[in-house]
PDB file of C-alpha atoms in Angstrom:
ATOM      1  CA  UNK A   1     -21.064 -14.669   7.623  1.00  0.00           C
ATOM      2  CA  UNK A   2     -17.809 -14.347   9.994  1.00  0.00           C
ATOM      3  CA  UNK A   3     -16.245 -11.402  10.485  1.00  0.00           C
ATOM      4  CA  UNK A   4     -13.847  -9.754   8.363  1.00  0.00           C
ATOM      5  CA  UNK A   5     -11.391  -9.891  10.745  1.00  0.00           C
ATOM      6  CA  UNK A   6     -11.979 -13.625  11.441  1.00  0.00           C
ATOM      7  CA  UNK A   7     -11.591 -13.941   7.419  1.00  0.00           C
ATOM      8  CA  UNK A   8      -8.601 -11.889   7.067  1.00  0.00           C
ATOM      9  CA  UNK A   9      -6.660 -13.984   9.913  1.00  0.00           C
ATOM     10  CA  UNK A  10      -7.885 -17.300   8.186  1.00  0.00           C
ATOM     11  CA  UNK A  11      -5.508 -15.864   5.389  1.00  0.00           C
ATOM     12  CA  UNK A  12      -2.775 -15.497   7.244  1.00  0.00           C
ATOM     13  CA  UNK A  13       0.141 -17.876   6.645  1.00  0.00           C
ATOM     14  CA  UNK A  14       1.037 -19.003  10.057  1.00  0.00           C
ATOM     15  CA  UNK A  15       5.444 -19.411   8.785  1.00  0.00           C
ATOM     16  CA  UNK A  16       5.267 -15.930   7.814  1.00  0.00           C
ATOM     17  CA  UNK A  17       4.205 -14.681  11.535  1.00  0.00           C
ATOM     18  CA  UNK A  18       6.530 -12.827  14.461  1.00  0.00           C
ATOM     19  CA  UNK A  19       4.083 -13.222  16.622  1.00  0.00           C
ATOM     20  CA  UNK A  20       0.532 -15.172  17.251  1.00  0.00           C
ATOM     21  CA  UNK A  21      -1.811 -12.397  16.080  1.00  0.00           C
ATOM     22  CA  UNK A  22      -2.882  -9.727  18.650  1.00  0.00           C
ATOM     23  CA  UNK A  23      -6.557  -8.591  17.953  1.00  0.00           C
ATOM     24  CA  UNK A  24      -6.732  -6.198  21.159  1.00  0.00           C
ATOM     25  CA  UNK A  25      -6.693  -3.334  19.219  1.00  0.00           C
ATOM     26  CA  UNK A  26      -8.969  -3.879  16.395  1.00  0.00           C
ATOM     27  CA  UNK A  27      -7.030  -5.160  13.945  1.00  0.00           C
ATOM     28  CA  UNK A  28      -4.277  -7.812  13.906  1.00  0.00           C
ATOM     29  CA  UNK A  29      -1.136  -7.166  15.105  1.00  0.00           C
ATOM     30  CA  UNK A  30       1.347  -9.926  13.775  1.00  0.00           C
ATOM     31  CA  UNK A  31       5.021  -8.142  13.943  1.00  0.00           C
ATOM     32  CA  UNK A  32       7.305  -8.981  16.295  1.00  0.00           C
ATOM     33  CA  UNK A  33       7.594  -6.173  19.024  1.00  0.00           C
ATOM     34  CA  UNK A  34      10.945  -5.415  18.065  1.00  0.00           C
ATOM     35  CA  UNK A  35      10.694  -5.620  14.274  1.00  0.00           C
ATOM     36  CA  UNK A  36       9.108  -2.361  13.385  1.00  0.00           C
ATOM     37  CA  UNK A  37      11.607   0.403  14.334  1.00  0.00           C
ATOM     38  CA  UNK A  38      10.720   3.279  11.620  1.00  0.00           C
ATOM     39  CA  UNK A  39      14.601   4.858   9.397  1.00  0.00           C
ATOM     40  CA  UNK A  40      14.619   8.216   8.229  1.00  0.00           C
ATOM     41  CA  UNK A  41      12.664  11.083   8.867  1.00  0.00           C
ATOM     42  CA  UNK A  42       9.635  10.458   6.791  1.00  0.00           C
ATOM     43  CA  UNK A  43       9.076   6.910   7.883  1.00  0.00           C
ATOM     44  CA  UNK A  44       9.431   8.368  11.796  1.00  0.00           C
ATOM     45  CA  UNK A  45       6.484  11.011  11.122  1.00  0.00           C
ATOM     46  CA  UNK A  46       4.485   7.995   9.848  1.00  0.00           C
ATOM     47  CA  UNK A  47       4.539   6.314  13.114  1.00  0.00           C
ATOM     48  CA  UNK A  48       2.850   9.760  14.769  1.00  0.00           C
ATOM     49  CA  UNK A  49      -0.633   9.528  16.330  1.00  0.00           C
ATOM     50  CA  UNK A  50      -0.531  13.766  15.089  1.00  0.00           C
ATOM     51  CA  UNK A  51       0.226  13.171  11.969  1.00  0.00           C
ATOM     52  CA  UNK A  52      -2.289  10.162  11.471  1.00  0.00           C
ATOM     53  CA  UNK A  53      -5.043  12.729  12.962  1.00  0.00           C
ATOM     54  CA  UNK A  54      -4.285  14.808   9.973  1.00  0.00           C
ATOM     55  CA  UNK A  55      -3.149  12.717   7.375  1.00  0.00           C
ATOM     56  CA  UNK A  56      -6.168  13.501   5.104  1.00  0.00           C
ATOM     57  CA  UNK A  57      -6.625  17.156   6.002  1.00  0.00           C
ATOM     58  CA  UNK A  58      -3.051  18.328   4.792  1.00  0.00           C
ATOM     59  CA  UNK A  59      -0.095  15.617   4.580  1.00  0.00           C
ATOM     60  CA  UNK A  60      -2.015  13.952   1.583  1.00  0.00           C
ATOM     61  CA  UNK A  61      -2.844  17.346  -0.082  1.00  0.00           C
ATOM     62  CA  UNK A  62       0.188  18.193   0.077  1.00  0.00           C
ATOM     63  CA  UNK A  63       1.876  15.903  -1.930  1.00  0.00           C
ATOM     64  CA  UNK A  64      -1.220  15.475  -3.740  1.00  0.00           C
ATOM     65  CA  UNK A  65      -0.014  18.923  -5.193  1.00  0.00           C
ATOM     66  CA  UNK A  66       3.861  17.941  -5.159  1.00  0.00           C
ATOM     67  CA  UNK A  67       3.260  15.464  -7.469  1.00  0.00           C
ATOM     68  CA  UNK A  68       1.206  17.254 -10.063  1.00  0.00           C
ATOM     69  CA  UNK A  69       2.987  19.823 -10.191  1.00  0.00           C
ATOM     70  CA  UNK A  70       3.689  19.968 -14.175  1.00  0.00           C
ATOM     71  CA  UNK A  71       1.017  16.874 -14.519  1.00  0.00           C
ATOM     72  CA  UNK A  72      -2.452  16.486 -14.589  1.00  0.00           C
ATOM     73  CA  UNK A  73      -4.451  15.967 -11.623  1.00  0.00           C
ATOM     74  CA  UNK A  74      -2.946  13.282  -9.514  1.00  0.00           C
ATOM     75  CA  UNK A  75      -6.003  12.814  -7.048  1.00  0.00           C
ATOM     76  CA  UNK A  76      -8.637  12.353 -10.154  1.00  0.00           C
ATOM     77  CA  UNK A  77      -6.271  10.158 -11.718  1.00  0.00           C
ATOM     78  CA  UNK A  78      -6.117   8.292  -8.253  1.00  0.00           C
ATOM     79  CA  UNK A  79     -10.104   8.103  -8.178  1.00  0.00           C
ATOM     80  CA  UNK A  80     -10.470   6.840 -11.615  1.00  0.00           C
ATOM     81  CA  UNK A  81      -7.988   3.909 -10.402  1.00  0.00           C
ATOM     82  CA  UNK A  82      -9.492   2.873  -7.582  1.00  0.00           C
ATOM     83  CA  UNK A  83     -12.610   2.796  -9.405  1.00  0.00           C
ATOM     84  CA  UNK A  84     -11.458   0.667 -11.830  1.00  0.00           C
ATOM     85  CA  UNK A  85      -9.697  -1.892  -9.338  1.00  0.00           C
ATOM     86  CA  UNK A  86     -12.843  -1.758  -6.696  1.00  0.00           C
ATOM     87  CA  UNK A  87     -13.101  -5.549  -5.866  1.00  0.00           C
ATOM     88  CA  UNK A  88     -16.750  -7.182  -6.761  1.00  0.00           C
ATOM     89  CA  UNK A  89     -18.328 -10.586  -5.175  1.00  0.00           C
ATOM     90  CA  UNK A  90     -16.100 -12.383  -3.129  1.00  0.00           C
ATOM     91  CA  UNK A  91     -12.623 -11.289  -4.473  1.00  0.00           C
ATOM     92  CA  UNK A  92     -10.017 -10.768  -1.788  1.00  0.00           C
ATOM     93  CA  UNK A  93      -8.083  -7.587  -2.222  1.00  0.00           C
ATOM     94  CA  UNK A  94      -4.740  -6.428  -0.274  1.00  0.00           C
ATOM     95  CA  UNK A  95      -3.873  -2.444   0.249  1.00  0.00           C
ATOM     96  CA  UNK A  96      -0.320  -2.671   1.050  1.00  0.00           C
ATOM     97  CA  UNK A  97       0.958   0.149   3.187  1.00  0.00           C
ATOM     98  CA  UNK A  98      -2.200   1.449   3.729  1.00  0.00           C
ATOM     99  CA  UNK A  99      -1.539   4.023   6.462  1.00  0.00           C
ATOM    100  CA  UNK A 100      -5.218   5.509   7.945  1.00  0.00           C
ATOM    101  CA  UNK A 101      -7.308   3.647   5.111  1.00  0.00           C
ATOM    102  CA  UNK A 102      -8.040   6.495   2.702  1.00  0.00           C
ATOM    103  CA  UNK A 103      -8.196   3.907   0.125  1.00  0.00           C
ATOM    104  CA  UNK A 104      -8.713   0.466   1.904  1.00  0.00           C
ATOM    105  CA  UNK A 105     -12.571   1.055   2.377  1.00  0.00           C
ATOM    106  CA  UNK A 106     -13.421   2.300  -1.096  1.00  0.00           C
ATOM    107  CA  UNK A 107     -12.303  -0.689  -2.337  1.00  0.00           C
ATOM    108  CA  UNK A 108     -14.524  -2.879  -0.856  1.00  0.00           C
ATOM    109  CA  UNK A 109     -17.933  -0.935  -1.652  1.00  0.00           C
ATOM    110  CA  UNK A 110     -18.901  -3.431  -4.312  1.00  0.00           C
ATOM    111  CA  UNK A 111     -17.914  -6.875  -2.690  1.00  0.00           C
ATOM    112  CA  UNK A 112     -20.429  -9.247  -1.099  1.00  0.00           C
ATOM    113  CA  UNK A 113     -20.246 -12.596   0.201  1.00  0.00           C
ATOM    114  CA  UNK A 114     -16.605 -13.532   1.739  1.00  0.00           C
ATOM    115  CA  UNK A 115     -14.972 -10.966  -0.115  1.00  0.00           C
ATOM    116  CA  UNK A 116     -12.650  -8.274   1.781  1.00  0.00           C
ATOM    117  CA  UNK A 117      -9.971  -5.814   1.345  1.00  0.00           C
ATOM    118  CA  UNK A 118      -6.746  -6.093   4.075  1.00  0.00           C
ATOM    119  CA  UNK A 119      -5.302  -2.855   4.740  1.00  0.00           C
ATOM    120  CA  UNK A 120      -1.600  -3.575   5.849  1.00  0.00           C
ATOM    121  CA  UNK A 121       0.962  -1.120   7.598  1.00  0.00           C
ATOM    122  CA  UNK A 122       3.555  -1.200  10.097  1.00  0.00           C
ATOM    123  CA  UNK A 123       2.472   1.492  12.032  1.00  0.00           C
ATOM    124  CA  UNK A 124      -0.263   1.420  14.850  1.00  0.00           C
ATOM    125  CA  UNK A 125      -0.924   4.898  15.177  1.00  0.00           C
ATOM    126  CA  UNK A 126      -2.151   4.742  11.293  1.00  0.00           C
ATOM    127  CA  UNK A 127      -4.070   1.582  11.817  1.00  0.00           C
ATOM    128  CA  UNK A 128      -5.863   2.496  15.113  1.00  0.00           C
ATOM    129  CA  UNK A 129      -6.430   5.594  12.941  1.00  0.00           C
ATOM    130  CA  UNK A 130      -8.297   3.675  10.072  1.00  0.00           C
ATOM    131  CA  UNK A 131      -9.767   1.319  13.024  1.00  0.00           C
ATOM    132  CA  UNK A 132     -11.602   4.249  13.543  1.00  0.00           C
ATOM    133  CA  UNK A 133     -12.532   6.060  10.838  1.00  0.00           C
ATOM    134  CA  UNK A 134     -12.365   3.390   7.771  1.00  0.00           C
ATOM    135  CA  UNK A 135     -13.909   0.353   9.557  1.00  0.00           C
ATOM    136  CA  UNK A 136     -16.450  -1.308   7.703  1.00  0.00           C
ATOM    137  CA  UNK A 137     -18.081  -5.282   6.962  1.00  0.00           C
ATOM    138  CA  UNK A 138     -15.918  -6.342   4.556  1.00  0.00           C
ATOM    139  CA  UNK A 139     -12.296  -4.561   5.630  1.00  0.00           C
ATOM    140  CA  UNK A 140      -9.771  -5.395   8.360  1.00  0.00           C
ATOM    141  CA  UNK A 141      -6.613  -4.286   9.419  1.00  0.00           C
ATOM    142  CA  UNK A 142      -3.208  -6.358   9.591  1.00  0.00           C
ATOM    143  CA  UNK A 143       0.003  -4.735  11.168  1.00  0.00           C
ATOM    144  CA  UNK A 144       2.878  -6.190   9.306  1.00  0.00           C
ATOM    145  CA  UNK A 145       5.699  -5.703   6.924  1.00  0.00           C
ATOM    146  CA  UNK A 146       5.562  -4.679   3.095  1.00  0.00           C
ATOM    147  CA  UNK A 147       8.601  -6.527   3.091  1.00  0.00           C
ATOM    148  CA  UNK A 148       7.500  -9.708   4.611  1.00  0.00           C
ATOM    149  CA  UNK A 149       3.843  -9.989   3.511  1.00  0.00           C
ATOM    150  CA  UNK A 150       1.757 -12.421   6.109  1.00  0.00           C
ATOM    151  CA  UNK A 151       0.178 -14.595   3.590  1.00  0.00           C
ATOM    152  CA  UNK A 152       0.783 -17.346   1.480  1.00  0.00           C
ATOM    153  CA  UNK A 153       1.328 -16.873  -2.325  1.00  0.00           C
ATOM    154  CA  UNK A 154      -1.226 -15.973  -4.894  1.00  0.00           C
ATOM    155  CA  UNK A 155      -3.935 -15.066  -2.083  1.00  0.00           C
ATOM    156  CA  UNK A 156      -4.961 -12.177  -3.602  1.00  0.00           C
ATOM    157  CA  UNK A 157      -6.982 -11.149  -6.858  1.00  0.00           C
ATOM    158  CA  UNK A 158      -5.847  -7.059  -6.332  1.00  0.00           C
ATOM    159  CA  UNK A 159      -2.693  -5.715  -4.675  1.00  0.00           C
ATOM    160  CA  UNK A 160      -2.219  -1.863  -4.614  1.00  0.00           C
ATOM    161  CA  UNK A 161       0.236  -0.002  -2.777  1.00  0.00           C
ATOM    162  CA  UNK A 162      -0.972   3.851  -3.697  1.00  0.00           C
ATOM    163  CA  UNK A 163       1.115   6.631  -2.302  1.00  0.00           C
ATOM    164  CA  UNK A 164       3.500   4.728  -0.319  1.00  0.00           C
ATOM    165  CA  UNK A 165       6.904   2.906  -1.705  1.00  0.00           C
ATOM    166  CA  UNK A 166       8.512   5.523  -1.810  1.00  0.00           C
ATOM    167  CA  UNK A 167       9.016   5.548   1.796  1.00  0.00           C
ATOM    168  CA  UNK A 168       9.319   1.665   2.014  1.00  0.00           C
ATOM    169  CA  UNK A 169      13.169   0.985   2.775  1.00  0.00           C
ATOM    170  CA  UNK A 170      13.609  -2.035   0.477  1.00  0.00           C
ATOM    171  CA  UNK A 171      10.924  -1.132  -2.173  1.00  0.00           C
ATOM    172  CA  UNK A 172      11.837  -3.749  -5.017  1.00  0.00           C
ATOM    173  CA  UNK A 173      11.681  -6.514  -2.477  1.00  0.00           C
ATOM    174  CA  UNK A 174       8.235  -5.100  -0.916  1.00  0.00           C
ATOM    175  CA  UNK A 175       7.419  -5.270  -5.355  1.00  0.00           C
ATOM    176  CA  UNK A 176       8.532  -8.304  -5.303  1.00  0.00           C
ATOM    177  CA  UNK A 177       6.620  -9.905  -2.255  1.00  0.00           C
ATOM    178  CA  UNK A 178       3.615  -7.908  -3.913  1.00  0.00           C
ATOM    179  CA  UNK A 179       3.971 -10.011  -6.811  1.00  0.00           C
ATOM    180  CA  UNK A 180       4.222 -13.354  -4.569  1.00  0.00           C
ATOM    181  CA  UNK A 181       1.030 -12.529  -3.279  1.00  0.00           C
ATOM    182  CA  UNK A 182      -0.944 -11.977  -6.247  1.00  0.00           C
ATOM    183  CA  UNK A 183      -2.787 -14.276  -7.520  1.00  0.00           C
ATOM    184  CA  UNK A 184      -2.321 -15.849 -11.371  1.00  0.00           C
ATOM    185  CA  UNK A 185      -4.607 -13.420 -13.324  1.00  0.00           C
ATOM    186  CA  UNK A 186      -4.564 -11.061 -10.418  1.00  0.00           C
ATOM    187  CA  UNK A 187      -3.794  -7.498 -11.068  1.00  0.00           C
ATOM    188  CA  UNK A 188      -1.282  -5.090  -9.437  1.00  0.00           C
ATOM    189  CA  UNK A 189      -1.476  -1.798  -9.029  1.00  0.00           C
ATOM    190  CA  UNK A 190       0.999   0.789  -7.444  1.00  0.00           C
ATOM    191  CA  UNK A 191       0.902   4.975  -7.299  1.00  0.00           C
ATOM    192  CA  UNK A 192       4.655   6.024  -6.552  1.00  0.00           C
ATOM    193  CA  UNK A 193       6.905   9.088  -6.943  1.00  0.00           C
ATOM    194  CA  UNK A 194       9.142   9.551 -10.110  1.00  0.00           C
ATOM    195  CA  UNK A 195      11.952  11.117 -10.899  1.00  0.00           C
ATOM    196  CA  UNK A 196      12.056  14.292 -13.306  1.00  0.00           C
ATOM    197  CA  UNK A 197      13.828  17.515 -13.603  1.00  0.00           C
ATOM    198  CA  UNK A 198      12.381  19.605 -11.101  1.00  0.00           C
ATOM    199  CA  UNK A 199      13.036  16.940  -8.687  1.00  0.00           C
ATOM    200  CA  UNK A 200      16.467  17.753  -8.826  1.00  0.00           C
ATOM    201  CA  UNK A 201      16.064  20.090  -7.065  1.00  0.00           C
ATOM    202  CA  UNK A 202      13.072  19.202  -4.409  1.00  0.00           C
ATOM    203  CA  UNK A 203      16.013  16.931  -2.872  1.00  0.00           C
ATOM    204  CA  UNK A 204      19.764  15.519  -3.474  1.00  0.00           C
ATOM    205  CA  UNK A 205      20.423  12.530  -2.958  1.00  0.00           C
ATOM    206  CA  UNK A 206      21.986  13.405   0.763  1.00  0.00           C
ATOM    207  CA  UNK A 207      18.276  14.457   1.827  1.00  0.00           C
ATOM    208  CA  UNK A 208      16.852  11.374   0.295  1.00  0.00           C
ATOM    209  CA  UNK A 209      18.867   9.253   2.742  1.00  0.00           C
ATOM    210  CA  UNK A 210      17.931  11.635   5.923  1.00  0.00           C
ATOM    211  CA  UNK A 211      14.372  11.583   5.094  1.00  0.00           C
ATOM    212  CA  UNK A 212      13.503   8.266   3.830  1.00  0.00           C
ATOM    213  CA  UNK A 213      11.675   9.443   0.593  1.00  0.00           C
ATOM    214  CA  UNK A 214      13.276   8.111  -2.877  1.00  0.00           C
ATOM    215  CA  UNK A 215      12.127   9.224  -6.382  1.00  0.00           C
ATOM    216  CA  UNK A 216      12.017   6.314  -8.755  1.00  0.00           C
ATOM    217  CA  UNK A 217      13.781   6.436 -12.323  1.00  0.00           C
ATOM    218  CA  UNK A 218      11.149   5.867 -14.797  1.00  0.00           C
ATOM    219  CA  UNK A 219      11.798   2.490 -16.037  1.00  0.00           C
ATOM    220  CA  UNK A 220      12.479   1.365 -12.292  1.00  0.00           C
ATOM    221  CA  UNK A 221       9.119   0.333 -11.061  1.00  0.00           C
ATOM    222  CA  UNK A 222       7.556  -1.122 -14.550  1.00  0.00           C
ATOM    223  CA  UNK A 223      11.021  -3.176 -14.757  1.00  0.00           C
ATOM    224  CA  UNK A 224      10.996  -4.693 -11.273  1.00  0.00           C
ATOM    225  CA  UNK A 225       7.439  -6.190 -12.143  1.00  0.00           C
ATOM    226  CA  UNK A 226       8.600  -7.580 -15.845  1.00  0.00           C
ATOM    227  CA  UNK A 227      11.925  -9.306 -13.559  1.00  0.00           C
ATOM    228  CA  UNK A 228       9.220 -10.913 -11.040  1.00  0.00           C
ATOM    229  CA  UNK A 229       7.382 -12.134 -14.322  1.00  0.00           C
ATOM    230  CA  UNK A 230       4.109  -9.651 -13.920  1.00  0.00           C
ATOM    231  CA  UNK A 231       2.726  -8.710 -18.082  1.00  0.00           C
ATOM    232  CA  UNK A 232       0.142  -6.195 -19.024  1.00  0.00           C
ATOM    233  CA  UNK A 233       2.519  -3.283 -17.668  1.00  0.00           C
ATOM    234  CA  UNK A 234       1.109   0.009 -18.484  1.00  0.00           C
ATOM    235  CA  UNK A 235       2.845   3.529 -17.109  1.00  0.00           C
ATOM    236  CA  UNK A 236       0.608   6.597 -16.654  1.00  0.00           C
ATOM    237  CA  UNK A 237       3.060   9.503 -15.480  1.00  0.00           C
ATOM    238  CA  UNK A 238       1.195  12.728 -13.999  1.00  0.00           C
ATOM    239  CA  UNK A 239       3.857  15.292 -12.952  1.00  0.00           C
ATOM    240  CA  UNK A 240       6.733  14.161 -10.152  1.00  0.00           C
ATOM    241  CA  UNK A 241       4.227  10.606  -9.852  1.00  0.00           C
ATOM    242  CA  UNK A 242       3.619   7.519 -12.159  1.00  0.00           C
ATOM    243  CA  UNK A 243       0.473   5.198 -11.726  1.00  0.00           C
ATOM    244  CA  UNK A 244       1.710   1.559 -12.443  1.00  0.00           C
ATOM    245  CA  UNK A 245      -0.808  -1.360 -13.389  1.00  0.00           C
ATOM    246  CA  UNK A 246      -0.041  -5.226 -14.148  1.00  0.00           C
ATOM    247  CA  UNK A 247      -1.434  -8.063 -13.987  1.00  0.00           C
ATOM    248  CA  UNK A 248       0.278 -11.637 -13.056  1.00  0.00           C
ATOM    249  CA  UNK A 249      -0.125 -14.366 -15.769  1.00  0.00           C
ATOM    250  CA  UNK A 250      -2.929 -17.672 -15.495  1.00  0.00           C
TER     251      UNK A 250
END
């Protein structure tokens, strides 16, 4: 069997590339050196070698607990997802956004055969991060843009993008290139922030800009994937988050 990195650049869609992919680092590198300058405050600390050393240990609890507050647990409700969307036999599954990994490798604890799970981010202190400590025989690492997806479409049979668009600068066109990406029958699946009361007062709209972070409306995310032509939506909302699923039609 190749490796998964051999199988993950065999996936690649070579019009969709700034650059001829750079493997020197232990995953593949295919942005254009110029191309992934981070905006705002939150998207700066996610380019951080510090803060990708303790991403796990306190950024994620953190708004782990931000986001249930007045919800139910957001992490269990995270763990029964992934369970449910863990890949099996030779599917190919794409973590968009995937910062260190936390959720990259889990997925790919059932496959076999060619399958494999892509973790994708733009920064490299988060993938040399989950180089190291989310490796494994079926998951590889691709630094590249949510909005410009390196692949062809309908290459994947799972997209997720958990814990992440909300810091993506043009989030309804990384939804959309989701969607192009998923294959017919495939299934979508994002974790994002949402807006409710008390966020009113976590953060105006001023801060918002400064820091990068937006809080969706409710009928935002779920009506992005109904305009790129995704069915099945369903809408769990735990506390400041919602946990959207869909899957693309055959």
């Amino acid at each position: 069997m190749t490796s998964a990195l051999d199988r993950v650049q065999a996936l690649l869609d070579p019009e969709r590339l700034g650059r001829e992919p750079d493997r020197s680092h232990g995953y593949l590198d295919v942005l254009a050196p110029e191309s992934a300058k981070p905006t705002g405050l939150s998207n700066a600390l996610m380019h951080n070698p510090a803060l990708a050393a303790v991403y796990e240990k306190a950024w994620r609890p953190a708004f782990t607990r931000l986001f249930s507050l007045g919800g139910t647990g957001t992490l269990s409700r995270t763990d029964v997802l992934l369970d449910e969307l863990t890949g099996r036999g030779d599917q190919k599954l794409l973590d968009v956004a995937c910062g260190p990994g936390l959720y990259t490798k889990p997925l790919a604890r059932k496959l076999s055969g060619e399958g494999v799970v892509v973790g994708l981010d733009v920064s490299d202190a988060m993938l040399q991060r989950a180089v190291r400590d989310n490796a494994g025989d079926r998951v590889a690492y691709v630094r590249g843009s949510a909005l410009e997806l390196p692949f062809p479409d309908d290459t994947f049979d799972t997209v997720v993008c958990l814990a992440a668009l909300y810091l993506i600068p043009a989030p309804r066109l990384a939804v959309r290139e989701i969607c192009r990406v998923t294959k017919p029958g495939g299934r979508v699946a994002l974790f994002t922030s949402l807006q409710t009361p008390l966020t009113s007062v976590l953060g105006s709209s001023t801060a918002e800009r400064v820091s990068g972070f937006r809080w969706f409306g409710k009928d935002e995310i779920t009506g992005w994937l109904r305009d790129y032509g995704l069915a099945d939506v369903q809408q769990t909302v735990s506390g400041q988050g919602q946990f959207v699923t869909a899957r693309k039609p055959r």
